[in-house]
PDB file of C-alpha atoms in Angstrom:
ATOM      1  CA  MET V1153       4.083 -18.478   5.271  1.00 73.00           C
ATOM      2  CA  ALA V1154       3.474 -22.161   4.875  1.00 89.00           C
ATOM      3  CA  ALA V1155      -0.030 -23.618   4.385  1.00 95.00           C
ATOM      4  CA  ALA V1156      -1.781 -24.711   7.632  1.00 96.00           C
ATOM      5  CA  ALA V1157      -3.016 -28.292   8.307  1.00 96.00           C
ATOM      6  CA  LEU V1158      -6.733 -27.917   8.128  1.00 96.00           C
ATOM      7  CA  ILE V1159      -8.226 -31.470   7.848  1.00 96.00           C
ATOM      8  CA  GLU V1160      -7.081 -34.784   9.087  1.00 97.00           C
ATOM      9  CA  ILE V1161      -8.775 -38.050   7.735  1.00 97.00           C
ATOM     10  CA  TRP V1162      -8.422 -41.107   9.916  1.00 97.00           C
ATOM     11  CA  ARG V1163      -9.173 -44.715   9.014  1.00 97.00           C
ATOM     12  CA  GLY V1164      -9.511 -46.680  12.185  1.00 97.00           C
ATOM     13  CA  ASP V1165      -6.768 -45.718  14.485  1.00 96.00           C
ATOM     14  CA  LEU V1166      -4.399 -44.544  11.944  1.00 97.00           C
ATOM     15  CA  PRO V1167      -4.082 -41.098  10.111  1.00 95.00           C
ATOM     16  CA  GLU V1168      -4.741 -41.639   6.430  1.00 97.00           C
ATOM     17  CA  SER V1169      -4.257 -38.175   4.968  1.00 98.00           C
ATOM     18  CA  LEU V1170      -3.570 -34.599   5.911  1.00 97.00           C
ATOM     19  CA  HIS V1171      -4.951 -31.714   3.946  1.00 97.00           C
ATOM     20  CA  SER V1172      -3.261 -28.221   4.148  1.00 97.00           C
ATOM     21  CA  GLY V1173      -4.460 -24.918   2.863  1.00 96.00           C
ATOM     22  CA  HIS V1174      -5.125 -21.235   3.678  1.00 97.00           C
ATOM     23  CA  ALA V1175      -8.191 -19.645   5.184  1.00 97.00           C
ATOM     24  CA  VAL V1176      -9.252 -16.086   6.390  1.00 97.00           C
ATOM     25  CA  VAL V1177     -12.158 -14.896   8.537  1.00 97.00           C
ATOM     26  CA  TYR V1178     -12.855 -11.248   7.769  1.00 97.00           C
ATOM     27  CA  GLY V1179     -15.139  -9.162   9.970  1.00 96.00           C
ATOM     28  CA  PRO V1180     -16.206  -5.427  10.384  1.00 94.00           C
ATOM     29  CA  GLN V1181     -12.828  -4.534  11.921  1.00 95.00           C
ATOM     30  CA  GLY V1182     -10.720  -6.426   9.405  1.00 96.00           C
ATOM     31  CA  VAL V1183      -9.006  -9.800   9.621  1.00 97.00           C
ATOM     32  CA  GLU V1184     -10.188 -11.669  12.500  1.00 97.00           C
ATOM     33  CA  ARG V1185      -8.535 -15.260  12.117  1.00 97.00           C
ATOM     34  CA  VAL V1186      -5.925 -16.718   9.754  1.00 97.00           C
ATOM     35  CA  TRP V1187      -4.947 -20.179   8.912  1.00 97.00           C
ATOM     36  CA  GLY V1188      -1.831 -20.419   6.820  1.00 97.00           C
ATOM     37  CA  ASP V1189      -0.977 -17.241   4.822  1.00 97.00           C
ATOM     38  CA  ALA V1190      -3.653 -14.442   4.394  1.00 97.00           C
ATOM     39  CA  GLY V1191      -1.334 -13.002   1.773  1.00 97.00           C
ATOM     40  CA  ALA V1192      -1.425 -16.115  -0.539  1.00 97.00           C
ATOM     41  CA  VAL V1193      -2.327 -15.088  -4.157  1.00 97.00           C
ATOM     42  CA  VAL V1194      -5.150 -16.914  -5.525  1.00 96.00           C
ATOM     43  CA  PHE V1195      -7.437 -17.129  -8.646  1.00 97.00           C
ATOM     44  CA  PRO V1196     -10.965 -16.795  -7.219  1.00 96.00           C
ATOM     45  CA  ARG V1197     -12.421 -18.453 -10.255  1.00 95.00           C
ATOM     46  CA  SER V1198     -16.284 -18.729 -10.057  1.00 94.00           C
ATOM     47  CA  SER V1199     -16.349 -17.680  -6.455  1.00 93.00           C
ATOM     48  CA  CYS V1200     -16.032 -14.129  -7.706  1.00 93.00           C
ATOM     49  CA  LYS V1201     -18.878 -14.017 -10.214  1.00 95.00           C
ATOM     50  CA  MET V1202     -20.974 -11.722  -8.151  1.00 93.00           C
ATOM     51  CA  VAL V1203     -18.008  -9.311  -8.199  1.00 95.00           C
ATOM     52  CA  GLN V1204     -17.932  -9.528 -11.974  1.00 96.00           C
ATOM     53  CA  ALA V1205     -21.685  -8.878 -12.054  1.00 95.00           C
ATOM     54  CA  LEU V1206     -21.257  -5.617 -10.107  1.00 95.00           C
ATOM     55  CA  PRO V1207     -20.966  -3.447 -13.211  1.00 96.00           C
ATOM     56  CA  LEU V1208     -24.092  -5.001 -14.726  1.00 97.00           C
ATOM     57  CA  LEU V1209     -26.039  -3.449 -11.769  1.00 94.00           C
ATOM     58  CA  GLU V1210     -24.082  -0.272 -11.227  1.00 93.00           C
ATOM     59  CA  SER V1211     -24.102   0.875 -14.896  1.00 95.00           C
ATOM     60  CA  GLY V1212     -27.917   0.755 -15.129  1.00 94.00           C
ATOM     61  CA  ALA V1213     -27.601  -2.105 -17.657  1.00 97.00           C
ATOM     62  CA  ALA V1214     -29.695  -4.502 -15.605  1.00 96.00           C
ATOM     63  CA  LYS V1215     -32.405  -2.033 -15.002  1.00 94.00           C
ATOM     64  CA  ALA V1216     -32.469  -0.932 -18.667  1.00 97.00           C
ATOM     65  CA  ALA V1217     -32.780  -4.453 -19.759  1.00 97.00           C
ATOM     66  CA  GLY V1218     -35.608  -5.273 -17.286  1.00 96.00           C
ATOM     67  CA  LEU V1219     -33.689  -8.066 -15.574  1.00 96.00           C
ATOM     68  CA  GLY V1220     -35.140  -9.892 -12.597  1.00 94.00           C
ATOM     69  CA  LEU V1221     -33.918 -11.914  -9.819  1.00 92.00           C
ATOM     70  CA  ARG V1222     -33.730 -14.988 -12.016  1.00 95.00           C
ATOM     71  CA  GLU V1223     -31.402 -13.261 -14.417  1.00 97.00           C
ATOM     72  CA  LEU V1224     -29.362 -11.672 -11.763  1.00 95.00           C
ATOM     73  CA  ALA V1225     -28.946 -15.087  -9.965  1.00 94.00           C
ATOM     74  CA  LEU V1226     -27.754 -16.752 -13.197  1.00 96.00           C
ATOM     75  CA  SER V1227     -25.233 -13.778 -13.814  1.00 96.00           C
ATOM     76  CA  CYS V1228     -23.458 -14.725 -10.603  1.00 92.00           C
ATOM     77  CA  ALA V1229     -23.880 -18.384 -10.398  1.00 92.00           C
ATOM     78  CA  SER V1230     -22.318 -21.658 -11.875  1.00 96.00           C
ATOM     79  CA  HIS V1231     -25.395 -23.645 -13.187  1.00 97.00           C
ATOM     80  CA  SER V1232     -25.657 -27.374 -14.109  1.00 98.00           C
ATOM     81  CA  GLY V1233     -26.790 -26.902 -17.665  1.00 98.00           C
ATOM     82  CA  ALA V1234     -30.366 -28.383 -16.765  1.00 98.00           C
ATOM     83  CA  ALA V1235     -33.267 -27.649 -19.025  1.00 97.00           C
ATOM     84  CA  LEU V1236     -34.461 -24.766 -16.805  1.00 97.00           C
ATOM     85  CA  HIS V1237     -31.021 -23.159 -16.922  1.00 98.00           C
ATOM     86  CA  VAL V1238     -30.633 -23.529 -20.611  1.00 98.00           C
ATOM     87  CA  GLY V1239     -34.222 -22.087 -21.184  1.00 98.00           C
ATOM     88  CA  ALA V1240     -33.733 -19.244 -18.883  1.00 98.00           C
ATOM     89  CA  VAL V1241     -30.543 -18.026 -20.472  1.00 98.00           C
ATOM     90  CA  SER V1242     -31.890 -18.546 -24.017  1.00 98.00           C
ATOM     91  CA  ALA V1243     -35.014 -16.301 -23.148  1.00 98.00           C
ATOM     92  CA  TRP V1244     -32.713 -13.841 -21.510  1.00 98.00           C
ATOM     93  CA  LEU V1245     -30.616 -13.564 -24.736  1.00 98.00           C
ATOM     94  CA  THR V1246     -33.741 -13.467 -26.879  1.00 98.00           C
ATOM     95  CA  GLY V1247     -34.940 -10.520 -24.979  1.00 97.00           C
ATOM     96  CA  LEU V1248     -31.879  -8.735 -25.781  1.00 97.00           C
ATOM     97  CA  GLY V1249     -32.184  -9.521 -29.412  1.00 97.00           C
ATOM     98  CA  LEU V1250     -29.215 -11.918 -29.075  1.00 98.00           C
ATOM     99  CA  GLY V1251     -28.700 -15.583 -29.391  1.00 98.00           C
ATOM    100  CA  GLU V1252     -26.265 -18.579 -28.455  1.00 98.00           C
ATOM    101  CA  ALA V1253     -23.889 -17.530 -31.127  1.00 98.00           C
ATOM    102  CA  ASP V1254     -23.209 -14.220 -29.350  1.00 98.00           C
ATOM    103  CA  LEU V1255     -21.786 -16.095 -26.370  1.00 98.00           C
ATOM    104  CA  ARG V1256     -18.054 -16.469 -26.067  1.00 98.00           C
ATOM    105  CA  CYS V1257     -18.071 -19.083 -23.287  1.00 98.00           C
ATOM    106  CA  GLY V1258     -17.580 -22.291 -25.251  1.00 97.00           C
ATOM    107  CA  THR V1259     -19.276 -25.606 -24.790  1.00 97.00           C
ATOM    108  CA  HIS V1260     -19.126 -28.692 -22.508  1.00 97.00           C
ATOM    109  CA  LEU V1261     -21.478 -31.487 -21.617  1.00 97.00           C
ATOM    110  CA  PRO V1262     -23.940 -30.341 -18.996  1.00 98.00           C
ATOM    111  CA  PHE V1263     -23.388 -31.495 -15.441  1.00 97.00           C
ATOM    112  CA  ASP V1264     -27.262 -32.150 -15.072  1.00 98.00           C
ATOM    113  CA  LYS V1265     -27.732 -35.833 -15.539  1.00 98.00           C
ATOM    114  CA  ALA V1266     -31.205 -35.680 -17.149  1.00 98.00           C
ATOM    115  CA  GLU V1267     -29.986 -33.091 -19.737  1.00 98.00           C
ATOM    116  CA  ALA V1268     -26.768 -35.099 -20.514  1.00 97.00           C
ATOM    117  CA  THR V1269     -28.798 -38.286 -21.036  1.00 97.00           C
ATOM    118  CA  ARG V1270     -31.249 -36.411 -23.345  1.00 97.00           C
ATOM    119  CA  LEU V1271     -28.439 -35.055 -25.557  1.00 97.00           C
ATOM    120  CA  SER V1272     -26.768 -38.348 -25.675  1.00 95.00           C
ATOM    121  CA  GLY V1273     -29.887 -40.193 -26.638  1.00 96.00           C
ATOM    122  CA  SER V1274     -30.887 -37.744 -29.257  1.00 96.00           C
ATOM    123  CA  GLY V1275     -27.401 -37.413 -30.708  1.00 95.00           C
ATOM    124  CA  GLU V1276     -27.726 -33.660 -30.171  1.00 96.00           C
ATOM    125  CA  SER V1277     -24.462 -31.867 -29.226  1.00 97.00           C
ATOM    126  CA  PRO V1278     -24.273 -29.509 -26.279  1.00 98.00           C
ATOM    127  CA  CYS V1279     -24.182 -25.838 -27.127  1.00 98.00           C
ATOM    128  CA  GLN V1280     -22.813 -22.703 -25.226  1.00 98.00           C
ATOM    129  CA  LEU V1281     -26.035 -22.403 -23.222  1.00 98.00           C
ATOM    130  CA  HIS V1282     -25.033 -25.627 -21.489  1.00 98.00           C
ATOM    131  CA  ASN V1283     -21.937 -24.106 -20.293  1.00 98.00           C
ATOM    132  CA  ASN V1284     -22.054 -23.618 -16.470  1.00 98.00           C
ATOM    133  CA  CYS V1285     -21.023 -19.962 -17.069  1.00 98.00           C
ATOM    134  CA  SER V1286     -23.539 -19.017 -19.676  1.00 98.00           C
ATOM    135  CA  GLY V1287     -25.447 -16.954 -17.179  1.00 98.00           C
ATOM    136  CA  LYS V1288     -22.463 -14.833 -16.269  1.00 98.00           C
ATOM    137  CA  HIS V1289     -21.733 -14.320 -19.975  1.00 98.00           C
ATOM    138  CA  ALA V1290     -25.188 -13.374 -20.624  1.00 98.00           C
ATOM    139  CA  GLY V1291     -24.671 -10.698 -17.877  1.00 98.00           C
ATOM    140  CA  PHE V1292     -21.545  -9.617 -19.828  1.00 98.00           C
ATOM    141  CA  LEU V1293     -23.618  -9.390 -22.959  1.00 98.00           C
ATOM    142  CA  THR V1294     -26.172  -7.341 -21.236  1.00 98.00           C
ATOM    143  CA  LEU V1295     -23.563  -4.837 -20.007  1.00 98.00           C
ATOM    144  CA  ASN V1296     -21.867  -4.974 -23.385  1.00 98.00           C
ATOM    145  CA  ARG V1297     -25.024  -3.788 -25.156  1.00 97.00           C
ATOM    146  CA  HIS V1298     -25.291  -0.980 -22.695  1.00 97.00           C
ATOM    147  CA  LEU V1299     -21.763   0.221 -23.049  1.00 97.00           C
ATOM    148  CA  LYS V1300     -21.988  -0.263 -26.901  1.00 97.00           C
ATOM    149  CA  GLY V1301     -18.838  -2.485 -26.956  1.00 97.00           C
ATOM    150  CA  GLY V1302     -17.534  -4.870 -29.749  1.00 97.00           C
ATOM    151  CA  PRO V1303     -18.716  -8.447 -29.836  1.00 98.00           C
ATOM    152  CA  ASP V1304     -15.454 -10.011 -28.317  1.00 98.00           C
ATOM    153  CA  TYR V1305     -16.395  -9.041 -24.698  1.00 98.00           C
ATOM    154  CA  VAL V1306     -13.993 -11.543 -23.197  1.00 98.00           C
ATOM    155  CA  GLU V1307     -10.904  -9.667 -24.398  1.00 98.00           C
ATOM    156  CA  ILE V1308      -8.723  -8.301 -21.543  1.00 98.00           C
ATOM    157  CA  ASP V1309      -8.967  -4.669 -22.890  1.00 98.00           C
ATOM    158  CA  HIS V1310     -12.722  -4.809 -23.734  1.00 98.00           C
ATOM    159  CA  PRO V1311     -14.889  -2.255 -21.764  1.00 98.00           C
ATOM    160  CA  VAL V1312     -16.765  -5.056 -20.092  1.00 98.00           C
ATOM    161  CA  GLN V1313     -13.601  -6.569 -18.739  1.00 98.00           C
ATOM    162  CA  LEU V1314     -12.227  -3.247 -17.764  1.00 98.00           C
ATOM    163  CA  ALA V1315     -15.306  -2.611 -15.797  1.00 98.00           C
ATOM    164  CA  ALA V1316     -15.070  -5.954 -14.236  1.00 98.00           C
ATOM    165  CA  ARG V1317     -11.351  -5.516 -13.280  1.00 98.00           C
ATOM    166  CA  ALA V1318     -12.124  -2.133 -11.737  1.00 97.00           C
ATOM    167  CA  ALA V1319     -14.921  -3.569  -9.499  1.00 96.00           C
ATOM    168  CA  PHE V1320     -12.642  -6.402  -8.535  1.00 97.00           C
ATOM    169  CA  GLU V1321      -9.862  -4.261  -7.445  1.00 98.00           C
ATOM    170  CA  GLU V1322     -12.194  -1.884  -5.503  1.00 96.00           C
ATOM    171  CA  VAL V1323     -13.994  -4.501  -3.500  1.00 96.00           C
ATOM    172  CA  THR V1324     -10.852  -6.574  -2.846  1.00 97.00           C
ATOM    173  CA  GLY V1325      -8.993  -3.373  -1.936  1.00 97.00           C
ATOM    174  CA  GLU V1326      -6.040  -4.373  -4.055  1.00 98.00           C
ATOM    175  CA  THR V1327      -4.520  -4.018  -7.605  1.00 98.00           C
ATOM    176  CA  ALA V1328      -4.859  -7.363  -9.221  1.00 98.00           C
ATOM    177  CA  ALA V1329      -1.770  -9.494  -8.750  1.00 97.00           C
ATOM    178  CA  GLY V1330      -2.268 -10.858 -12.459  1.00 97.00           C
ATOM    179  CA  TRP V1331      -4.856 -12.483 -14.643  1.00 97.00           C
ATOM    180  CA  GLY V1332      -5.359 -15.787 -16.298  1.00 97.00           C
ATOM    181  CA  ILE V1333      -8.093 -17.216 -18.720  1.00 96.00           C
ATOM    182  CA  ASP V1334     -10.750 -18.989 -16.947  1.00 94.00           C
ATOM    183  CA  GLY V1335     -12.359 -22.176 -18.226  1.00 94.00           C
ATOM    184  CA  CYS V1336     -15.127 -20.124 -19.845  1.00 97.00           C
ATOM    185  CA  SER V1337     -12.646 -17.957 -21.750  1.00 97.00           C
ATOM    186  CA  ALA V1338     -13.165 -14.828 -19.652  1.00 97.00           C
ATOM    187  CA  PRO V1339     -10.328 -13.188 -17.768  1.00 98.00           C
ATOM    188  CA  ASN V1340      -9.927 -14.100 -14.116  1.00 97.00           C
ATOM    189  CA  PHE V1341      -8.114 -11.731 -11.865  1.00 98.00           C
ATOM    190  CA  ALA V1342      -5.781 -12.805  -9.001  1.00 98.00           C
ATOM    191  CA  CYS V1343      -5.780 -11.452  -5.551  1.00 98.00           C
ATOM    192  CA  THR V1344      -4.539 -12.243  -2.062  1.00 98.00           C
ATOM    193  CA  LEU V1345      -6.710 -14.458   0.186  1.00 97.00           C
ATOM    194  CA  GLU V1346      -7.239 -11.496   2.448  1.00 98.00           C
ATOM    195  CA  GLY V1347      -8.446  -9.334  -0.498  1.00 98.00           C
ATOM    196  CA  LEU V1348     -10.945 -12.091  -1.382  1.00 98.00           C
ATOM    197  CA  ALA V1349     -12.227 -12.230   2.121  1.00 98.00           C
ATOM    198  CA  ARG V1350     -12.483  -8.426   2.091  1.00 97.00           C
ATOM    199  CA  ALA V1351     -14.718  -8.597  -0.904  1.00 96.00           C
ATOM    200  CA  MET V1352     -16.902 -11.284   0.625  1.00 94.00           C
ATOM    201  CA  HIS V1353     -17.405  -9.219   3.689  1.00 94.00           C
ATOM    202  CA  PHE V1354     -18.580  -6.352   1.563  1.00 92.00           C
ATOM    203  CA  PHE V1355     -21.343  -8.488   0.061  1.00 90.00           C
ATOM    204  CA  ALA V1356     -22.226  -9.804   3.502  1.00 89.00           C
ATOM    205  CA  ALA V1357     -22.470  -6.499   5.207  1.00 88.00           C
ATOM    206  CA  ALA V1358     -23.780  -4.248   2.300  1.00 82.00           C
ATOM    207  CA  ARG V1359     -26.448  -1.790   3.440  1.00 76.00           C
ATOM    208  CA  PRO V1360     -28.838   0.367   1.200  1.00 70.00           C
ATOM    209  CA  GLU V1361     -27.750   3.608   2.752  1.00 69.00           C
ATOM    210  CA  GLY V1362     -24.254   3.077   1.573  1.00 64.00           C
ATOM    211  CA  GLY V1363     -24.798   4.288  -1.983  1.00 70.00           C
ATOM    212  CA  LEU V1364     -25.115   2.682  -5.285  1.00 71.00           C
ATOM    213  CA  ARG V1365     -22.487   0.000  -4.749  1.00 75.00           C
ATOM    214  CA  ALA V1366     -23.854  -1.101  -1.467  1.00 69.00           C
ATOM    215  CA  GLN V1367     -27.378  -1.288  -2.921  1.00 72.00           C
ATOM    216  CA  ALA V1368     -26.239  -3.498  -5.644  1.00 74.00           C
ATOM    217  CA  PRO V1369     -25.872  -6.690  -3.588  1.00 71.00           C
ATOM    218  CA  ARG V1370     -29.286  -6.217  -1.774  1.00 64.00           C
ATOM    219  CA  ARG V1371     -30.955  -5.509  -5.058  1.00 65.00           C
ATOM    220  CA  ALA V1372     -29.567  -8.825  -6.410  1.00 59.00           C
ATOM    221  CA  GLY V1373     -30.609 -10.844  -3.342  1.00 55.00           C
ATOM    222  CA  TRP V1374     -26.855 -11.614  -2.528  1.00 55.00           C
ATOM    223  CA  CYS V1375     -27.188 -10.618   1.132  1.00 46.00           C
ATOM    224  CA  ARG V1376     -29.628 -10.532   3.971  1.00 44.00           C
ATOM    225  CA  ARG V1377     -32.505  -8.017   3.605  1.00 43.00           C
TER     226      ARG V1377
END
């Protein structure tokens, strides 16, 4: 099915541009509304970080490491590389007996203007802690320590990524349509837009009486209490 016209931009009395795409509304009874194609296959990218963080909670790794809401928020967020983010991820890794060199996310300039200016003015290069995905990778490292896996936790057949894929397929209700390497070097699994909407509904509707998986989003503050 072709993409649906979603947004029109007008300049004065004339249409300037038309933006098309796909969208799905998913509710308790399933798909409620569709624009375009609900079966369109997409890479969720950073929108599925909380899915990738599920094994961190479900395995007991987060509890064993004494993670709080700050660390759990970082594990499923894209941060701007501000000083408070860099400091929080650094402290998290230090608590694990690890450091910046154990990350596999790579480096880029921080999006935070103040930190970017500080680095530029001092001649200091950004490190992996500045990567907007360093929190997710600290979560991977926490899970990896719990699973006693090897250091290259971003490899597709590593226990960390096998756990992430299993969680992804379970909450989307689909076998991954494929995978690609994300900007932070970790695998990102593809699914249909309907599958992604199903996963997001799971997080929004999770209840503590639903067992360990349903408790995970609430423990991490990902849904209404």
